[in-house]
Amino acid sequence: DVVMTQTPVSLSVSLGGQVSISCRSSQSLVHNNGNTYLSWYLQKPGQSPQLLIYKVSNRFSGISDRFSGSGSGTDFTLKISRVEPDDLGVYYCGQGTQYPYTFGAGTKLELK
Amino acid sequence: EVQLVESGGGLVQPGRSMKLSCAASGFTFSNYGMAWVRQAPTKGLEWVATISYDGSSTYYRDSVKGRFTISRDNAKSTLYLQMNSLRSEDTATYYCTRDTRLGVPFAYWGQGTLVTVSS
């Protein structure tokens, strides 16, 4: 199974600040078709997860350009700029390249 | 608007069965792959099973293989998860999810249904 390792476990940020979350996979996430199925999700308190970023760097429908994804192979990063109160919650990376699909353990974003 | 509404959760004894349903609306259900993802209380996300748009292909995590069955009724726009021989470690909120048109998994999520396996 592909192990997804997220760091840090938690982050404290001031409103308007910028943060980065790292996600590393135990194997390359490049699919046979050439795509890299690495996604980022946000689960706000008491809500279902929502897709933010797919295939490393593509923002999903309706997602602010304050969210950006980058990386390749086994090393990926989510950056959030100008943090707003609605950005708080737990962020997960996930891979959809190889079964079983797997997720990172999550990074909790809190206000400083 | 894409809507996924799960139902069928509740309290069940170990070893018993339960069937979850997910009613889909707001899109052409038969065009999309679907999946179930679960989340144990206070834990992270865990993929459970995936089914192709036409039901011809299914995939399961090892811990549920042989016990759980994912299926779909495209005429009813409904996804199912039949869960047999339930164990305490199956206790979780189960989310129904939909792929994107290009096959990116977990693009849309339902609100989840809680399954508690306990005597």
PDB file of C-alpha atoms in Angstrom:
ATOM      1  CA  ASP A   1       0.000   0.000   0.000  1.00  0.00           C
ATOM      2  CA  VAL A   2       1.095   3.591  -0.649  1.00  0.00           C
ATOM      3  CA  VAL A   3       1.748   5.329   2.652  1.00  0.00           C
ATOM      4  CA  MET A   4       0.997   9.056   2.693  1.00  0.00           C
ATOM      5  CA  THR A   5       2.965  11.033   5.271  1.00  0.00           C
ATOM      6  CA  GLN A   6       1.720  14.518   6.085  1.00  0.00           C
ATOM      7  CA  THR A   7       3.609  17.144   8.038  1.00  0.00           C
ATOM      8  CA  PRO A   8       3.109  18.937  10.285  1.00  0.00           C
ATOM      9  CA  VAL A   9       0.376  17.315  12.361  1.00  0.00           C
ATOM     10  CA  SER A  10      -0.910  20.746  13.348  1.00  0.00           C
ATOM     11  CA  LEU A  11      -0.341  24.362  12.392  1.00  0.00           C
ATOM     12  CA  SER A  12      -1.158  27.627  14.083  1.00  0.00           C
ATOM     13  CA  VAL A  13      -1.618  30.611  11.829  1.00  0.00           C
ATOM     14  CA  SER A  14      -2.671  34.227  12.126  1.00  0.00           C
ATOM     15  CA  LEU A  15      -5.466  35.480   9.937  1.00  0.00           C
ATOM     16  CA  GLY A  16      -3.984  36.812   6.732  1.00  0.00           C
ATOM     17  CA  GLY A  17      -0.899  34.656   7.070  1.00  0.00           C
ATOM     18  CA  GLN A  18       0.466  31.918   4.831  1.00  0.00           C
ATOM     19  CA  VAL A  19       1.037  28.239   5.562  1.00  0.00           C
ATOM     20  CA  SER A  20       2.417  25.194   3.792  1.00  0.00           C
ATOM     21  CA  ILE A  21       1.557  21.539   4.329  1.00  0.00           C
ATOM     22  CA  SER A  22       3.786  18.748   3.087  1.00  0.00           C
ATOM     23  CA  CYS A  23       2.688  15.336   1.855  1.00  0.00           C
ATOM     24  CA  ARG A  24       5.085  12.566   0.899  1.00  0.00           C
ATOM     25  CA  SER A  25       4.155   9.235  -0.615  1.00  0.00           C
ATOM     26  CA  SER A  26       6.062   5.985  -0.151  1.00  0.00           C
ATOM     27  CA  GLN A  27       5.906   5.335  -3.912  1.00  0.00           C
ATOM     28  CA  SER A  28       5.672   7.487  -7.010  1.00  0.00           C
ATOM     29  CA  LEU A  29       2.122   8.648  -7.679  1.00  0.00           C
ATOM     30  CA  VAL A  30       2.594   8.845 -11.437  1.00  0.00           C
ATOM     31  CA  HIS A  31      -0.086   6.649 -13.009  1.00  0.00           C
ATOM     32  CA  ASN A  32       0.501   4.519 -16.096  1.00  0.00           C
ATOM     33  CA  ASN A  33      -1.534   7.081 -18.018  1.00  0.00           C
ATOM     34  CA  GLY A  34       0.923   9.837 -17.079  1.00  0.00           C
ATOM     35  CA  ASN A  35      -1.353  11.593 -14.604  1.00  0.00           C
ATOM     36  CA  THR A  36      -0.489  12.068 -10.937  1.00  0.00           C
ATOM     37  CA  TYR A  37      -3.595  11.543  -8.829  1.00  0.00           C
ATOM     38  CA  LEU A  38      -2.651  13.515  -5.743  1.00  0.00           C
ATOM     39  CA  SER A  39      -5.467  15.509  -4.183  1.00  0.00           C
ATOM     40  CA  TRP A  40      -5.962  17.775  -1.185  1.00  0.00           C
ATOM     41  CA  TYR A  41      -9.111  17.890   0.938  1.00  0.00           C
ATOM     42  CA  LEU A  42     -10.353  20.109   3.737  1.00  0.00           C
ATOM     43  CA  GLN A  43     -12.663  18.857   6.438  1.00  0.00           C
ATOM     44  CA  LYS A  44     -14.155  21.739   8.372  1.00  0.00           C
ATOM     45  CA  PRO A  45     -15.436  21.048  11.893  1.00  0.00           C
ATOM     46  CA  GLY A  46     -18.599  18.959  11.790  1.00  0.00           C
ATOM     47  CA  GLN A  47     -18.629  18.746   7.994  1.00  0.00           C
ATOM     48  CA  SER A  48     -17.802  16.263   5.255  1.00  0.00           C
ATOM     49  CA  PRO A  49     -14.453  16.587   3.501  1.00  0.00           C
ATOM     50  CA  GLN A  50     -14.340  18.728   0.369  1.00  0.00           C
ATOM     51  CA  LEU A  51     -11.981  18.517  -2.581  1.00  0.00           C
ATOM     52  CA  LEU A  52      -9.662  21.506  -2.918  1.00  0.00           C
ATOM     53  CA  ILE A  53      -6.915  20.453  -5.321  1.00  0.00           C
ATOM     54  CA  TYR A  54      -6.712  17.511  -7.729  1.00  0.00           C
ATOM     55  CA  LYS A  55      -3.912  16.100  -9.868  1.00  0.00           C
ATOM     56  CA  VAL A  56      -1.320  17.969  -7.793  1.00  0.00           C
ATOM     57  CA  SER A  57      -2.086  21.542  -8.798  1.00  0.00           C
ATOM     58  CA  ASN A  58      -5.603  21.906 -10.229  1.00  0.00           C
ATOM     59  CA  ARG A  59      -8.074  23.851  -8.147  1.00  0.00           C
ATOM     60  CA  PHE A  60     -11.491  22.244  -7.963  1.00  0.00           C
ATOM     61  CA  SER A  61     -14.622  24.137  -8.938  1.00  0.00           C
ATOM     62  CA  GLY A  62     -15.239  27.145  -6.720  1.00  0.00           C
ATOM     63  CA  ILE A  63     -11.961  26.907  -4.823  1.00  0.00           C
ATOM     64  CA  SER A  64     -10.174  30.183  -4.113  1.00  0.00           C
ATOM     65  CA  ASP A  65      -6.848  30.925  -5.783  1.00  0.00           C
ATOM     66  CA  ARG A  66      -5.464  31.375  -2.275  1.00  0.00           C
ATOM     67  CA  PHE A  67      -5.038  27.597  -2.378  1.00  0.00           C
ATOM     68  CA  SER A  68      -2.242  26.208  -4.509  1.00  0.00           C
ATOM     69  CA  GLY A  69      -0.709  22.788  -4.930  1.00  0.00           C
ATOM     70  CA  SER A  70       2.660  21.766  -6.234  1.00  0.00           C
ATOM     71  CA  GLY A  71       5.043  18.843  -6.375  1.00  0.00           C
ATOM     72  CA  SER A  72       5.807  15.731  -8.341  1.00  0.00           C
ATOM     73  CA  GLY A  73       6.605  12.078  -7.941  1.00  0.00           C
ATOM     74  CA  THR A  74       6.516  11.518  -4.194  1.00  0.00           C
ATOM     75  CA  ASP A  75       6.772  15.007  -2.729  1.00  0.00           C
ATOM     76  CA  PHE A  76       3.841  17.440  -2.663  1.00  0.00           C
ATOM     77  CA  THR A  77       2.899  20.722  -1.011  1.00  0.00           C
ATOM     78  CA  LEU A  78      -0.301  22.628  -0.343  1.00  0.00           C
ATOM     79  CA  LYS A  79       0.048  26.367   0.224  1.00  0.00           C
ATOM     80  CA  ILE A  80      -2.659  28.577   1.655  1.00  0.00           C
ATOM     81  CA  SER A  81      -2.178  32.322   1.445  1.00  0.00           C
ATOM     82  CA  ARG A  82      -4.073  35.106   3.186  1.00  0.00           C
ATOM     83  CA  VAL A  83      -5.641  32.623   5.604  1.00  0.00           C
ATOM     84  CA  GLU A  84      -9.294  33.295   6.427  1.00  0.00           C
ATOM     85  CA  PRO A  85     -11.418  31.963   9.311  1.00  0.00           C
ATOM     86  CA  ASP A  86     -13.258  29.623   6.914  1.00  0.00           C
ATOM     87  CA  ASP A  87      -9.960  27.865   6.084  1.00  0.00           C
ATOM     88  CA  LEU A  88      -9.690  26.305   9.519  1.00  0.00           C
ATOM     89  CA  GLY A  89     -10.070  22.554   9.881  1.00  0.00           C
ATOM     90  CA  VAL A  90      -8.181  19.385   8.985  1.00  0.00           C
ATOM     91  CA  TYR A  91      -6.387  19.077   5.667  1.00  0.00           C
ATOM     92  CA  TYR A  92      -5.787  15.676   4.095  1.00  0.00           C
ATOM     93  CA  CYS A  93      -3.759  14.648   1.110  1.00  0.00           C
ATOM     94  CA  GLY A  94      -4.898  11.561  -0.753  1.00  0.00           C
ATOM     95  CA  GLN A  95      -3.715   9.419  -3.643  1.00  0.00           C
ATOM     96  CA  GLY A  96      -5.944   7.919  -6.312  1.00  0.00           C
ATOM     97  CA  THR A  97      -3.192   6.424  -8.436  1.00  0.00           C
ATOM     98  CA  GLN A  98      -3.012   2.927  -6.995  1.00  0.00           C
ATOM     99  CA  TYR A  99      -5.434   0.712  -5.091  1.00  0.00           C
ATOM    100  CA  PRO A 100      -5.942   0.748  -2.207  1.00  0.00           C
ATOM    101  CA  TYR A 101      -6.439   4.500  -2.356  1.00  0.00           C
ATOM    102  CA  THR A 102      -4.889   6.065   0.725  1.00  0.00           C
ATOM    103  CA  PHE A 103      -4.928   9.324   2.667  1.00  0.00           C
ATOM    104  CA  GLY A 104      -2.512  11.140   4.900  1.00  0.00           C
ATOM    105  CA  ALA A 105      -3.284  11.335   8.613  1.00  0.00           C
ATOM    106  CA  GLY A 106      -4.276  14.973   8.374  1.00  0.00           C
ATOM    107  CA  THR A 107      -2.971  18.400   9.344  1.00  0.00           C
ATOM    108  CA  LYS A 108      -5.069  20.504  11.696  1.00  0.00           C
ATOM    109  CA  LEU A 109      -5.021  24.210  10.917  1.00  0.00           C
ATOM    110  CA  GLU A 110      -5.827  26.397  13.885  1.00  0.00           C
ATOM    111  CA  LEU A 111      -5.785  30.088  14.683  1.00  0.00           C
ATOM    112  CA  LYS A 112      -2.838  31.452  16.577  1.00  0.00           C
TER     113      LYS A 112
ATOM    114  CA  GLU B   1     -26.126  20.824  -7.999  1.00  0.00           C
ATOM    115  CA  VAL B   2     -24.581  17.477  -7.123  1.00  0.00           C
ATOM    116  CA  GLN B   3     -26.290  15.884  -4.134  1.00  0.00           C
ATOM    117  CA  LEU B   4     -25.381  12.632  -2.418  1.00  0.00           C
ATOM    118  CA  VAL B   5     -27.576  11.537   0.456  1.00  0.00           C
ATOM    119  CA  GLU B   6     -26.593   8.502   2.493  1.00  0.00           C
ATOM    120  CA  SER B   7     -28.963   6.441   4.600  1.00  0.00           C
ATOM    121  CA  GLY B   8     -29.141   3.111   6.390  1.00  0.00           C
ATOM    122  CA  GLY B   9     -26.667   3.630   9.203  1.00  0.00           C
ATOM    123  CA  GLY B  10     -27.306   2.917  12.868  1.00  0.00           C
ATOM    124  CA  LEU B  11     -26.410   0.530  15.667  1.00  0.00           C
ATOM    125  CA  VAL B  12     -25.737  -3.092  14.726  1.00  0.00           C
ATOM    126  CA  GLN B  13     -24.358  -6.054  16.658  1.00  0.00           C
ATOM    127  CA  PRO B  14     -21.035  -7.638  15.737  1.00  0.00           C
ATOM    128  CA  GLY B  15     -21.437 -10.343  13.127  1.00  0.00           C
ATOM    129  CA  ARG B  16     -24.676  -8.899  11.757  1.00  0.00           C
ATOM    130  CA  SER B  17     -25.346  -7.176   8.433  1.00  0.00           C
ATOM    131  CA  MET B  18     -26.313  -3.706   7.311  1.00  0.00           C
ATOM    132  CA  LYS B  19     -26.940  -2.099   3.927  1.00  0.00           C
ATOM    133  CA  LEU B  20     -26.142   1.527   3.210  1.00  0.00           C
ATOM    134  CA  SER B  21     -27.712   3.489   0.376  1.00  0.00           C
ATOM    135  CA  CYS B  22     -26.679   6.700  -1.323  1.00  0.00           C
ATOM    136  CA  ALA B  23     -29.270   8.567  -3.360  1.00  0.00           C
ATOM    137  CA  ALA B  24     -27.665  10.714  -6.038  1.00  0.00           C
ATOM    138  CA  SER B  25     -29.167  13.694  -7.829  1.00  0.00           C
ATOM    139  CA  GLY B  26     -28.109  16.717  -9.833  1.00  0.00           C
ATOM    140  CA  PHE B  27     -26.053  14.760 -12.375  1.00  0.00           C
ATOM    141  CA  THR B  28     -26.241  11.756 -14.710  1.00  0.00           C
ATOM    142  CA  PHE B  29     -25.434   9.026 -12.211  1.00  0.00           C
ATOM    143  CA  SER B  30     -24.647   6.373 -14.821  1.00  0.00           C
ATOM    144  CA  ASN B  31     -21.715   8.427 -16.150  1.00  0.00           C
ATOM    145  CA  TYR B  32     -19.587   8.426 -13.010  1.00  0.00           C
ATOM    146  CA  GLY B  33     -17.532   6.127 -10.860  1.00  0.00           C
ATOM    147  CA  MET B  34     -18.537   6.108  -7.220  1.00  0.00           C
ATOM    148  CA  ALA B  35     -16.903   5.115  -3.953  1.00  0.00           C
ATOM    149  CA  TRP B  36     -17.398   4.722  -0.223  1.00  0.00           C
ATOM    150  CA  VAL B  37     -14.962   6.321   2.219  1.00  0.00           C
ATOM    151  CA  ARG B  38     -15.221   5.905   5.981  1.00  0.00           C
ATOM    152  CA  GLN B  39     -13.976   7.776   9.003  1.00  0.00           C
ATOM    153  CA  ALA B  40     -13.807   6.186  12.426  1.00  0.00           C
ATOM    154  CA  PRO B  41     -14.643   8.540  15.315  1.00  0.00           C
ATOM    155  CA  THR B  42     -11.878  11.126  15.734  1.00  0.00           C
ATOM    156  CA  LYS B  43      -9.773   9.363  13.080  1.00  0.00           C
ATOM    157  CA  GLY B  44      -8.734  10.046   9.496  1.00  0.00           C
ATOM    158  CA  LEU B  45     -10.173   9.036   6.158  1.00  0.00           C
ATOM    159  CA  GLU B  46     -10.114   5.467   4.848  1.00  0.00           C
ATOM    160  CA  TRP B  47     -11.134   4.352   1.376  1.00  0.00           C
ATOM    161  CA  VAL B  48     -13.485   1.359   1.461  1.00  0.00           C
ATOM    162  CA  ALA B  49     -14.615   0.464  -2.056  1.00  0.00           C
ATOM    163  CA  THR B  50     -15.021   1.798  -5.597  1.00  0.00           C
ATOM    164  CA  ILE B  51     -17.350   0.887  -8.432  1.00  0.00           C
ATOM    165  CA  SER B  52     -17.082   1.872 -12.073  1.00  0.00           C
ATOM    166  CA  TYR B  53     -19.753   3.913 -13.837  1.00  0.00           C
ATOM    167  CA  ASP B  54     -21.477   0.822 -15.208  1.00  0.00           C
ATOM    168  CA  GLY B  55     -20.869  -1.493 -12.266  1.00  0.00           C
ATOM    169  CA  SER B  56     -18.610  -3.800 -14.243  1.00  0.00           C
ATOM    170  CA  SER B  57     -15.558  -3.197 -12.047  1.00  0.00           C
ATOM    171  CA  THR B  58     -15.322  -3.095  -8.275  1.00  0.00           C
ATOM    172  CA  TYR B  59     -12.390  -2.655  -5.915  1.00  0.00           C
ATOM    173  CA  TYR B  60     -12.129  -3.146  -2.140  1.00  0.00           C
ATOM    174  CA  ARG B  61      -9.682  -2.585   0.637  1.00  0.00           C
ATOM    175  CA  ASP B  62      -8.356  -5.849   2.016  1.00  0.00           C
ATOM    176  CA  SER B  63     -10.006  -5.514   5.421  1.00  0.00           C
ATOM    177  CA  VAL B  64     -13.522  -5.545   3.887  1.00  0.00           C
ATOM    178  CA  LYS B  65     -12.935  -7.894   0.944  1.00  0.00           C
ATOM    179  CA  GLY B  66     -15.324 -10.820   1.133  1.00  0.00           C
ATOM    180  CA  ARG B  67     -17.529  -9.056   3.704  1.00  0.00           C
ATOM    181  CA  PHE B  68     -18.627  -5.861   1.923  1.00  0.00           C
ATOM    182  CA  THR B  69     -20.214  -5.526  -1.520  1.00  0.00           C
ATOM    183  CA  ILE B  70     -20.487  -2.246  -3.414  1.00  0.00           C
ATOM    184  CA  SER B  71     -23.193  -2.067  -6.067  1.00  0.00           C
ATOM    185  CA  ARG B  72     -25.275   0.442  -7.962  1.00  0.00           C
ATOM    186  CA  ASP B  73     -28.649   0.784  -9.615  1.00  0.00           C
ATOM    187  CA  ASN B  74     -28.256   3.299 -12.408  1.00  0.00           C
ATOM    188  CA  ALA B  75     -31.978   3.336 -13.093  1.00  0.00           C
ATOM    189  CA  LYS B  76     -32.563   4.507  -9.521  1.00  0.00           C
ATOM    190  CA  SER B  77     -29.418   6.701  -9.291  1.00  0.00           C
ATOM    191  CA  THR B  78     -28.492   4.888  -6.120  1.00  0.00           C
ATOM    192  CA  LEU B  79     -25.250   3.480  -4.748  1.00  0.00           C
ATOM    193  CA  TYR B  80     -25.192   0.709  -2.157  1.00  0.00           C
ATOM    194  CA  LEU B  81     -22.836  -0.857   0.329  1.00  0.00           C
ATOM    195  CA  GLN B  82     -23.855  -4.243   1.698  1.00  0.00           C
ATOM    196  CA  MET B  83     -21.877  -4.928   4.850  1.00  0.00           C
ATOM    197  CA  ASN B  84     -21.826  -8.445   6.302  1.00  0.00           C
ATOM    198  CA  SER B  85     -20.030  -9.962   9.282  1.00  0.00           C
ATOM    199  CA  LEU B  86     -19.597  -6.527  10.793  1.00  0.00           C
ATOM    200  CA  ARG B  87     -16.823  -5.953  13.311  1.00  0.00           C
ATOM    201  CA  SER B  88     -16.252  -3.281  15.932  1.00  0.00           C
ATOM    202  CA  GLU B  89     -13.477  -1.839  13.770  1.00  0.00           C
ATOM    203  CA  ASP B  90     -16.056  -1.100  11.049  1.00  0.00           C
ATOM    204  CA  THR B  91     -17.576   1.556  13.310  1.00  0.00           C
ATOM    205  CA  ALA B  92     -17.332   4.800  11.343  1.00  0.00           C
ATOM    206  CA  THR B  93     -19.140   7.472   9.426  1.00  0.00           C
ATOM    207  CA  TYR B  94     -19.514   6.211   5.868  1.00  0.00           C
ATOM    208  CA  TYR B  95     -19.378   8.764   3.073  1.00  0.00           C
ATOM    209  CA  CYS B  96     -20.637   8.273  -0.456  1.00  0.00           C
ATOM    210  CA  THR B  97     -18.399   9.988  -3.006  1.00  0.00           C
ATOM    211  CA  ARG B  98     -18.388  10.689  -6.734  1.00  0.00           C
ATOM    212  CA  ASP B  99     -15.536  10.903  -9.210  1.00  0.00           C
ATOM    213  CA  THR B 100     -14.967  13.772 -11.602  1.00  0.00           C
ATOM    214  CA  ARG B 101     -15.646  13.243 -15.296  1.00  0.00           C
ATOM    215  CA  LEU B 102     -11.948  12.541 -15.809  1.00  0.00           C
ATOM    216  CA  GLY B 103     -11.805   9.916 -13.089  1.00  0.00           C
ATOM    217  CA  VAL B 104     -10.426  11.878 -10.162  1.00  0.00           C
ATOM    218  CA  PRO B 105     -11.872  10.121  -7.102  1.00  0.00           C
ATOM    219  CA  PHE B 106     -13.708  11.695  -4.155  1.00  0.00           C
ATOM    220  CA  ALA B 107     -14.648  14.929  -5.894  1.00  0.00           C
ATOM    221  CA  TYR B 108     -18.068  15.166  -4.239  1.00  0.00           C
ATOM    222  CA  TRP B 109     -19.066  13.904  -0.800  1.00  0.00           C
ATOM    223  CA  GLY B 110     -22.337  13.170   0.935  1.00  0.00           C
ATOM    224  CA  GLN B 111     -23.030  14.166   4.512  1.00  0.00           C
ATOM    225  CA  GLY B 112     -22.228  10.672   5.782  1.00  0.00           C
ATOM    226  CA  THR B 113     -24.085   8.044   7.764  1.00  0.00           C
ATOM    227  CA  LEU B 114     -22.818   6.675  11.075  1.00  0.00           C
ATOM    228  CA  VAL B 115     -22.492   2.934  11.533  1.00  0.00           C
ATOM    229  CA  THR B 116     -21.862   1.729  15.085  1.00  0.00           C
ATOM    230  CA  VAL B 117     -20.984  -1.917  15.571  1.00  0.00           C
ATOM    231  CA  SER B 118     -21.463  -2.844  19.200  1.00  0.00           C
ATOM    232  CA  SER B 119     -23.213  -5.387  21.374  1.00  0.00           C
TER     233      SER B 119
END
